[in-house]
JSON list of N, CA and C in Angstrom, two decimals:
[
{"chain": "A", "resi": 1444, "resn": "MET", "atom": "N", "xyz": [35.89, -0.47, 3.29]},
{"chain": "A", "resi": 1444, "resn": "MET", "atom": "CA", "xyz": [34.82, -1.37, 3.67]},
{"chain": "A", "resi": 1444, "resn": "MET", "atom": "C", "xyz": [35.06, -1.98, 5.05]},
{"chain": "A", "resi": 1445, "resn": "THR", "atom": "N", "xyz": [36.33, -2.22, 5.38]},
{"chain": "A", "resi": 1445, "resn": "THR", "atom": "CA", "xyz": [36.61, -2.80, 6.69]},
{"chain": "A", "resi": 1445, "resn": "THR", "atom": "C", "xyz": [36.28, -1.82, 7.82]},
{"chain": "A", "resi": 1446, "resn": "ILE", "atom": "N", "xyz": [36.40, -0.53, 7.54]},
{"chain": "A", "resi": 1446, "resn": "ILE", "atom": "CA", "xyz": [36.04, 0.47, 8.55]},
{"chain": "A", "resi": 1446, "resn": "ILE", "atom": "C", "xyz": [34.55, 0.39, 8.85]},
{"chain": "A", "resi": 1447, "resn": "VAL", "atom": "N", "xyz": [33.74, 0.18, 7.82]},
{"chain": "A", "resi": 1447, "resn": "VAL", "atom": "CA", "xyz": [32.29, 0.06, 8.01]},
{"chain": "A", "resi": 1447, "resn": "VAL", "atom": "C", "xyz": [31.97, -1.14, 8.88]},
{"chain": "A", "resi": 1448, "resn": "ILE", "atom": "N", "xyz": [32.63, -2.26, 8.63]},
{"chain": "A", "resi": 1448, "resn": "ILE", "atom": "CA", "xyz": [32.42, -3.47, 9.43]},
{"chain": "A", "resi": 1448, "resn": "ILE", "atom": "C", "xyz": [32.82, -3.22, 10.88]},
{"chain": "A", "resi": 1449, "resn": "GLN", "atom": "N", "xyz": [33.95, -2.55, 11.07]},
{"chain": "A", "resi": 1449, "resn": "GLN", "atom": "CA", "xyz": [34.41, -2.28, 12.43]},
{"chain": "A", "resi": 1449, "resn": "GLN", "atom": "C", "xyz": [33.46, -1.36, 13.18]},
{"chain": "A", "resi": 1450, "resn": "VAL", "atom": "N", "xyz": [32.91, -0.37, 12.51]},
{"chain": "A", "resi": 1450, "resn": "VAL", "atom": "CA", "xyz": [31.94, 0.52, 13.14]},
{"chain": "A", "resi": 1450, "resn": "VAL", "atom": "C", "xyz": [30.66, -0.23, 13.48]},
{"chain": "A", "resi": 1451, "resn": "LEU", "atom": "N", "xyz": [30.20, -1.08, 12.58]},
{"chain": "A", "resi": 1451, "resn": "LEU", "atom": "CA", "xyz": [29.01, -1.89, 12.84]},
{"chain": "A", "resi": 1451, "resn": "LEU", "atom": "C", "xyz": [29.22, -2.82, 14.04]},
{"chain": "A", "resi": 1452, "resn": "VAL", "atom": "N", "xyz": [30.39, -3.42, 14.13]},
{"chain": "A", "resi": 1452, "resn": "VAL", "atom": "CA", "xyz": [30.69, -4.31, 15.25]},
{"chain": "A", "resi": 1452, "resn": "VAL", "atom": "C", "xyz": [30.77, -3.51, 16.55]},
{"chain": "A", "resi": 1453, "resn": "LEU", "atom": "N", "xyz": [31.33, -2.32, 16.50]},
{"chain": "A", "resi": 1453, "resn": "LEU", "atom": "CA", "xyz": [31.39, -1.46, 17.69]},
{"chain": "A", "resi": 1453, "resn": "LEU", "atom": "C", "xyz": [29.98, -1.10, 18.16]},
{"chain": "A", "resi": 1454, "resn": "ILE", "atom": "N", "xyz": [29.11, -0.72, 17.24]},
{"chain": "A", "resi": 1454, "resn": "ILE", "atom": "CA", "xyz": [27.73, -0.40, 17.60]},
{"chain": "A", "resi": 1454, "resn": "ILE", "atom": "C", "xyz": [27.03, -1.65, 18.14]},
{"chain": "A", "resi": 1455, "resn": "PHE", "atom": "N", "xyz": [27.30, -2.80, 17.53]},
{"chain": "A", "resi": 1455, "resn": "PHE", "atom": "CA", "xyz": [26.70, -4.06, 17.98]},
{"chain": "A", "resi": 1455, "resn": "PHE", "atom": "C", "xyz": [27.12, -4.39, 19.41]},
{"chain": "A", "resi": 1456, "resn": "VAL", "atom": "N", "xyz": [28.40, -4.24, 19.71]},
{"chain": "A", "resi": 1456, "resn": "VAL", "atom": "CA", "xyz": [28.90, -4.54, 21.05]},
{"chain": "A", "resi": 1456, "resn": "VAL", "atom": "C", "xyz": [28.31, -3.57, 22.07]},
{"chain": "A", "resi": 1457, "resn": "ALA", "atom": "N", "xyz": [28.24, -2.29, 21.72]},
{"chain": "A", "resi": 1457, "resn": "ALA", "atom": "CA", "xyz": [27.68, -1.30, 22.63]},
{"chain": "A", "resi": 1457, "resn": "ALA", "atom": "C", "xyz": [26.20, -1.57, 22.91]},
{"chain": "A", "resi": 1458, "resn": "LEU", "atom": "N", "xyz": [25.45, -1.87, 21.86]},
{"chain": "A", "resi": 1458, "resn": "LEU", "atom": "CA", "xyz": [24.03, -2.16, 22.03]},
{"chain": "A", "resi": 1458, "resn": "LEU", "atom": "C", "xyz": [23.83, -3.46, 22.81]},
{"chain": "A", "resi": 1459, "resn": "SER", "atom": "N", "xyz": [24.66, -4.45, 22.58]},
{"chain": "A", "resi": 1459, "resn": "SER", "atom": "CA", "xyz": [24.57, -5.70, 23.33]},
{"chain": "A", "resi": 1459, "resn": "SER", "atom": "C", "xyz": [24.80, -5.46, 24.82]},
{"chain": "A", "resi": 1460, "resn": "THR", "atom": "N", "xyz": [25.79, -4.65, 25.13]},
{"chain": "A", "resi": 1460, "resn": "THR", "atom": "CA", "xyz": [26.08, -4.34, 26.53]},
{"chain": "A", "resi": 1460, "resn": "THR", "atom": "C", "xyz": [24.90, -3.61, 27.18]},
{"chain": "A", "resi": 1461, "resn": "ILE", "atom": "N", "xyz": [24.34, -2.67, 26.47]},
{"chain": "A", "resi": 1461, "resn": "ILE", "atom": "CA", "xyz": [23.19, -1.94, 26.99]},
{"chain": "A", "resi": 1461, "resn": "ILE", "atom": "C", "xyz": [22.01, -2.88, 27.23]},
{"chain": "A", "resi": 1462, "resn": "LEU", "atom": "N", "xyz": [21.76, -3.78, 26.30]},
{"chain": "A", "resi": 1462, "resn": "LEU", "atom": "CA", "xyz": [20.65, -4.72, 26.44]},
{"chain": "A", "resi": 1462, "resn": "LEU", "atom": "C", "xyz": [20.89, -5.72, 27.56]},
{"chain": "A", "resi": 1463, "resn": "VAL", "atom": "N", "xyz": [22.13, -6.18, 27.72]},
{"chain": "A", "resi": 1463, "resn": "VAL", "atom": "CA", "xyz": [22.44, -7.15, 28.77]},
{"chain": "A", "resi": 1463, "resn": "VAL", "atom": "C", "xyz": [22.20, -6.54, 30.15]},
{"chain": "A", "resi": 1464, "resn": "VAL", "atom": "N", "xyz": [22.46, -5.27, 30.29]},
{"chain": "A", "resi": 1464, "resn": "VAL", "atom": "CA", "xyz": [22.22, -4.60, 31.57]},
{"chain": "A", "resi": 1464, "resn": "VAL", "atom": "C", "xyz": [20.78, -4.13, 31.67]},
{"chain": "A", "resi": 1465, "resn": "GLY", "atom": "N", "xyz": [20.24, -3.57, 30.61]},
{"chain": "A", "resi": 1465, "resn": "GLY", "atom": "CA", "xyz": [18.94, -2.91, 30.66]},
{"chain": "A", "resi": 1465, "resn": "GLY", "atom": "C", "xyz": [17.75, -3.83, 30.78]},
{"chain": "A", "resi": 1466, "resn": "ILE", "atom": "N", "xyz": [17.76, -4.96, 30.10]},
{"chain": "A", "resi": 1466, "resn": "ILE", "atom": "CA", "xyz": [16.60, -5.85, 30.13]},
{"chain": "A", "resi": 1466, "resn": "ILE", "atom": "C", "xyz": [16.37, -6.45, 31.52]},
{"chain": "A", "resi": 1467, "resn": "PRO", "atom": "N", "xyz": [17.39, -7.00, 32.19]},
{"chain": "A", "resi": 1467, "resn": "PRO", "atom": "CA", "xyz": [17.12, -7.51, 33.55]},
{"chain": "A", "resi": 1467, "resn": "PRO", "atom": "C", "xyz": [16.69, -6.43, 34.53]},
{"chain": "A", "resi": 1468, "resn": "VAL", "atom": "N", "xyz": [17.27, -5.24, 34.40]},
{"chain": "A", "resi": 1468, "resn": "VAL", "atom": "CA", "xyz": [16.88, -4.15, 35.29]},
{"chain": "A", "resi": 1468, "resn": "VAL", "atom": "C", "xyz": [15.43, -3.77, 35.06]},
{"chain": "A", "resi": 1469, "resn": "THR", "atom": "N", "xyz": [15.03, -3.71, 33.80]},
{"chain": "A", "resi": 1469, "resn": "THR", "atom": "CA", "xyz": [13.65, -3.39, 33.47]},
{"chain": "A", "resi": 1469, "resn": "THR", "atom": "C", "xyz": [12.69, -4.45, 33.98]},
{"chain": "A", "resi": 1470, "resn": "LEU", "atom": "N", "xyz": [13.04, -5.71, 33.81]},
{"chain": "A", "resi": 1470, "resn": "LEU", "atom": "CA", "xyz": [12.17, -6.79, 34.27]},
{"chain": "A", "resi": 1470, "resn": "LEU", "atom": "C", "xyz": [12.09, -6.85, 35.79]},
{"chain": "A", "resi": 1471, "resn": "ALA", "atom": "N", "xyz": [13.15, -6.45, 36.49]},
{"chain": "A", "resi": 1471, "resn": "ALA", "atom": "CA", "xyz": [13.16, -6.52, 37.94]},
{"chain": "A", "resi": 1471, "resn": "ALA", "atom": "C", "xyz": [12.47, -5.32, 38.58]},
{"chain": "A", "resi": 1472, "resn": "SER", "atom": "N", "xyz": [12.34, -4.24, 37.86]},
{"chain": "A", "resi": 1472, "resn": "SER", "atom": "CA", "xyz": [11.71, -3.04, 38.42]},
{"chain": "A", "resi": 1472, "resn": "SER", "atom": "C", "xyz": [10.20, -3.13, 38.31]},
{"chain": "A", "resi": 1473, "resn": "PRO", "atom": "N", "xyz": [9.49, -2.90, 39.40]},
{"chain": "A", "resi": 1473, "resn": "PRO", "atom": "CA", "xyz": [8.03, -2.99, 39.34]},
{"chain": "A", "resi": 1473, "resn": "PRO", "atom": "C", "xyz": [7.43, -1.91, 38.44]},
{"chain": "A", "resi": 1474, "resn": "GLY", "atom": "N", "xyz": [6.59, -2.33, 37.51]},
{"chain": "A", "resi": 1474, "resn": "GLY", "atom": "CA", "xyz": [5.88, -1.41, 36.65]},
{"chain": "A", "resi": 1474, "resn": "GLY", "atom": "C", "xyz": [6.65, -0.88, 35.47]},
{"chain": "A", "resi": 1475, "resn": "GLN", "atom": "N", "xyz": [7.93, -1.20, 35.36]},
{"chain": "A", "resi": 1475, "resn": "GLN", "atom": "CA", "xyz": [8.73, -0.66, 34.26]},
{"chain": "A", "resi": 1475, "resn": "GLN", "atom": "C", "xyz": [8.52, -1.40, 32.95]},
{"chain": "A", "resi": 1476, "resn": "TRP", "atom": "N", "xyz": [8.11, -2.66, 33.00]},
{"chain": "A", "resi": 1476, "resn": "TRP", "atom": "CA", "xyz": [7.94, -3.43, 31.78]},
{"chain": "A", "resi": 1476, "resn": "TRP", "atom": "C", "xyz": [6.89, -2.80, 30.88]},
{"chain": "A", "resi": 1477, "resn": "GLU", "atom": "N", "xyz": [5.78, -2.39, 31.46]},
{"chain": "A", "resi": 1477, "resn": "GLU", "atom": "CA", "xyz": [4.71, -1.79, 30.66]},
{"chain": "A", "resi": 1477, "resn": "GLU", "atom": "C", "xyz": [5.17, -0.49, 30.00]},
{"chain": "A", "resi": 1478, "resn": "LYS", "atom": "N", "xyz": [6.03, 0.25, 30.68]},
{"chain": "A", "resi": 1478, "resn": "LYS", "atom": "CA", "xyz": [6.50, 1.53, 30.14]},
{"chain": "A", "resi": 1478, "resn": "LYS", "atom": "C", "xyz": [7.58, 1.34, 29.08]},
{"chain": "A", "resi": 1479, "resn": "SER", "atom": "N", "xyz": [8.39, 0.31, 29.23]},
{"chain": "A", "resi": 1479, "resn": "SER", "atom": "CA", "xyz": [9.59, 0.19, 28.41]},
{"chain": "A", "resi": 1479, "resn": "SER", "atom": "C", "xyz": [9.56, -0.92, 27.37]},
{"chain": "A", "resi": 1480, "resn": "LYS", "atom": "N", "xyz": [8.48, -1.69, 27.28]},
{"chain": "A", "resi": 1480, "resn": "LYS", "atom": "CA", "xyz": [8.52, -2.85, 26.40]},
{"chain": "A", "resi": 1480, "resn": "LYS", "atom": "C", "xyz": [8.66, -2.48, 24.93]},
{"chain": "A", "resi": 1481, "resn": "ASN", "atom": "N", "xyz": [8.06, -1.38, 24.49]},
{"chain": "A", "resi": 1481, "resn": "ASN", "atom": "CA", "xyz": [8.23, -0.98, 23.08]},
{"chain": "A", "resi": 1481, "resn": "ASN", "atom": "C", "xyz": [9.67, -0.61, 22.77]},
{"chain": "A", "resi": 1482, "resn": "LEU", "atom": "N", "xyz": [10.32, 0.08, 23.70]},
{"chain": "A", "resi": 1482, "resn": "LEU", "atom": "CA", "xyz": [11.72, 0.44, 23.51]},
{"chain": "A", "resi": 1482, "resn": "LEU", "atom": "C", "xyz": [12.61, -0.80, 23.48]},
{"chain": "A", "resi": 1483, "resn": "ILE", "atom": "N", "xyz": [12.31, -1.76, 24.34]},
{"chain": "A", "resi": 1483, "resn": "ILE", "atom": "CA", "xyz": [13.10, -2.99, 24.38]},
{"chain": "A", "resi": 1483, "resn": "ILE", "atom": "C", "xyz": [12.89, -3.79, 23.10]},
{"chain": "A", "resi": 1484, "resn": "TYR", "atom": "N", "xyz": [11.66, -3.93, 22.66]},
{"chain": "A", "resi": 1484, "resn": "TYR", "atom": "CA", "xyz": [11.40, -4.66, 21.42]},
{"chain": "A", "resi": 1484, "resn": "TYR", "atom": "C", "xyz": [12.06, -3.98, 20.22]},
{"chain": "A", "resi": 1485, "resn": "THR", "atom": "N", "xyz": [12.05, -2.67, 20.18]},
{"chain": "A", "resi": 1485, "resn": "THR", "atom": "CA", "xyz": [12.71, -1.94, 19.11]},
{"chain": "A", "resi": 1485, "resn": "THR", "atom": "C", "xyz": [14.22, -2.15, 19.15]},
{"chain": "A", "resi": 1486, "resn": "SER", "atom": "N", "xyz": [14.79, -2.11, 20.35]},
{"chain": "A", "resi": 1486, "resn": "SER", "atom": "CA", "xyz": [16.22, -2.33, 20.51]},
{"chain": "A", "resi": 1486, "resn": "SER", "atom": "C", "xyz": [16.63, -3.73, 20.08]},
{"chain": "A", "resi": 1487, "resn": "ILE", "atom": "N", "xyz": [15.80, -4.71, 20.40]},
{"chain": "A", "resi": 1487, "resn": "ILE", "atom": "CA", "xyz": [16.08, -6.08, 19.97]},
{"chain": "A", "resi": 1487, "resn": "ILE", "atom": "C", "xyz": [16.00, -6.20, 18.46]},
{"chain": "A", "resi": 1488, "resn": "GLY", "atom": "N", "xyz": [15.05, -5.51, 17.85]},
{"chain": "A", "resi": 1488, "resn": "GLY", "atom": "CA", "xyz": [14.95, -5.51, 16.39]},
{"chain": "A", "resi": 1488, "resn": "GLY", "atom": "C", "xyz": [16.18, -4.88, 15.74]},
{"chain": "A", "resi": 1489, "resn": "VAL", "atom": "N", "xyz": [16.66, -3.78, 16.31]},
{"chain": "A", "resi": 1489, "resn": "VAL", "atom": "CA", "xyz": [17.88, -3.15, 15.80]},
{"chain": "A", "resi": 1489, "resn": "VAL", "atom": "C", "xyz": [19.07, -4.09, 15.97]},
{"chain": "A", "resi": 1490, "resn": "TRP", "atom": "N", "xyz": [19.12, -4.79, 17.11]},
{"chain": "A", "resi": 1490, "resn": "TRP", "atom": "CA", "xyz": [20.20, -5.74, 17.37]},
{"chain": "A", "resi": 1490, "resn": "TRP", "atom": "C", "xyz": [20.22, -6.84, 16.32]},
{"chain": "A", "resi": 1491, "resn": "VAL", "atom": "N", "xyz": [19.06, -7.42, 16.02]},
{"chain": "A", "resi": 1491, "resn": "VAL", "atom": "CA", "xyz": [18.97, -8.47, 15.01]},
{"chain": "A", "resi": 1491, "resn": "VAL", "atom": "C", "xyz": [19.35, -7.91, 13.64]},
{"chain": "A", "resi": 1492, "resn": "GLY", "atom": "N", "xyz": [18.91, -6.71, 13.34]},
{"chain": "A", "resi": 1492, "resn": "GLY", "atom": "CA", "xyz": [19.27, -6.07, 12.07]},
{"chain": "A", "resi": 1492, "resn": "GLY", "atom": "C", "xyz": [20.77, -5.87, 11.95]},
{"chain": "A", "resi": 1493, "resn": "LEU", "atom": "N", "xyz": [21.41, -5.45, 13.04]},
{"chain": "A", "resi": 1493, "resn": "LEU", "atom": "CA", "xyz": [22.87, -5.28, 13.02]},
{"chain": "A", "resi": 1493, "resn": "LEU", "atom": "C", "xyz": [23.59, -6.61, 12.79]},
{"chain": "A", "resi": 1494, "resn": "VAL", "atom": "N", "xyz": [23.09, -7.67, 13.39]},
{"chain": "A", "resi": 1494, "resn": "VAL", "atom": "CA", "xyz": [23.70, -8.99, 13.18]},
{"chain": "A", "resi": 1494, "resn": "VAL", "atom": "C", "xyz": [23.62, -9.37, 11.70]},
{"chain": "A", "resi": 1495, "resn": "LEU", "atom": "N", "xyz": [22.44, -9.19, 11.12]},
{"chain": "A", "resi": 1495, "resn": "LEU", "atom": "CA", "xyz": [22.26, -9.57, 9.71]},
{"chain": "A", "resi": 1495, "resn": "LEU", "atom": "C", "xyz": [23.08, -8.70, 8.77]},
{"chain": "A", "resi": 1496, "resn": "VAL", "atom": "N", "xyz": [23.03, -7.39, 8.97]},
{"chain": "A", "resi": 1496, "resn": "VAL", "atom": "CA", "xyz": [23.76, -6.47, 8.09]},
{"chain": "A", "resi": 1496, "resn": "VAL", "atom": "C", "xyz": [25.26, -6.70, 8.21]},
{"chain": "A", "resi": 1497, "resn": "THR", "atom": "N", "xyz": [25.76, -6.87, 9.42]},
{"chain": "A", "resi": 1497, "resn": "THR", "atom": "CA", "xyz": [27.19, -7.11, 9.62]},
{"chain": "A", "resi": 1497, "resn": "THR", "atom": "C", "xyz": [27.61, -8.43, 8.97]},
{"chain": "A", "resi": 1498, "resn": "GLY", "atom": "N", "xyz": [26.79, -9.46, 9.13]},
{"chain": "A", "resi": 1498, "resn": "GLY", "atom": "CA", "xyz": [27.11, -10.74, 8.51]},
{"chain": "A", "resi": 1498, "resn": "GLY", "atom": "C", "xyz": [27.11, -10.68, 6.99]},
{"chain": "A", "resi": 1499, "resn": "ILE", "atom": "N", "xyz": [26.14, -9.99, 6.43]},
{"chain": "A", "resi": 1499, "resn": "ILE", "atom": "CA", "xyz": [26.07, -9.87, 4.97]},
{"chain": "A", "resi": 1499, "resn": "ILE", "atom": "C", "xyz": [27.24, -9.07, 4.44]},
{"chain": "A", "resi": 1500, "resn": "LEU", "atom": "N", "xyz": [27.53, -7.94, 5.07]},
{"chain": "A", "resi": 1500, "resn": "LEU", "atom": "CA", "xyz": [28.66, -7.12, 4.61]},
{"chain": "A", "resi": 1500, "resn": "LEU", "atom": "C", "xyz": [30.00, -7.84, 4.82]},
{"chain": "A", "resi": 1501, "resn": "ASN", "atom": "N", "xyz": [30.10, -8.61, 5.87]},
{"chain": "A", "resi": 1501, "resn": "ASN", "atom": "CA", "xyz": [31.34, -9.33, 6.13]},
{"chain": "A", "resi": 1501, "resn": "ASN", "atom": "C", "xyz": [31.56, -10.43, 5.09]},
{"chain": "A", "resi": 1502, "resn": "SER", "atom": "N", "xyz": [30.51, -10.94, 4.51]},
{"chain": "A", "resi": 1502, "resn": "SER", "atom": "CA", "xyz": [30.69, -11.98, 3.48]},
{"chain": "A", "resi": 1502, "resn": "SER", "atom": "C", "xyz": [31.36, -11.42, 2.22]},
{"chain": "A", "resi": 1503, "resn": "PHE", "atom": "N", "xyz": [31.25, -10.12, 2.01]},
{"chain": "A", "resi": 1503, "resn": "PHE", "atom": "CA", "xyz": [31.92, -9.50, 0.86]},
{"chain": "A", "resi": 1503, "resn": "PHE", "atom": "C", "xyz": [33.40, -9.27, 1.12]},
{"chain": "A", "resi": 1504, "resn": "ILE", "atom": "N", "xyz": [33.79, -9.21, 2.39]},
{"chain": "A", "resi": 1504, "resn": "ILE", "atom": "CA", "xyz": [35.20, -8.96, 2.74]},
{"chain": "A", "resi": 1504, "resn": "ILE", "atom": "C", "xyz": [36.01, -10.25, 2.66]},
{"chain": "A", "resi": 1505, "resn": "ALA", "atom": "N", "xyz": [35.50, -11.32, 3.24]},
{"chain": "A", "resi": 1505, "resn": "ALA", "atom": "CA", "xyz": [36.28, -12.56, 3.36]},
{"chain": "A", "resi": 1505, "resn": "ALA", "atom": "C", "xyz": [36.39, -13.33, 2.08]}
]
């Protein structure tokens, strides 16, 4: 079970890094927001889901 938590945290950190770089670049680029907003909203939803799932699964470990 701890391996699952570690993999979820690794995915969470990788996605967070991508979002921290990708969102400002998208907002600063002219015309990119209209093209990429669905992808960004989906990525944020996955990020929130990872936070919740990791927290719930971690409560069974501690």
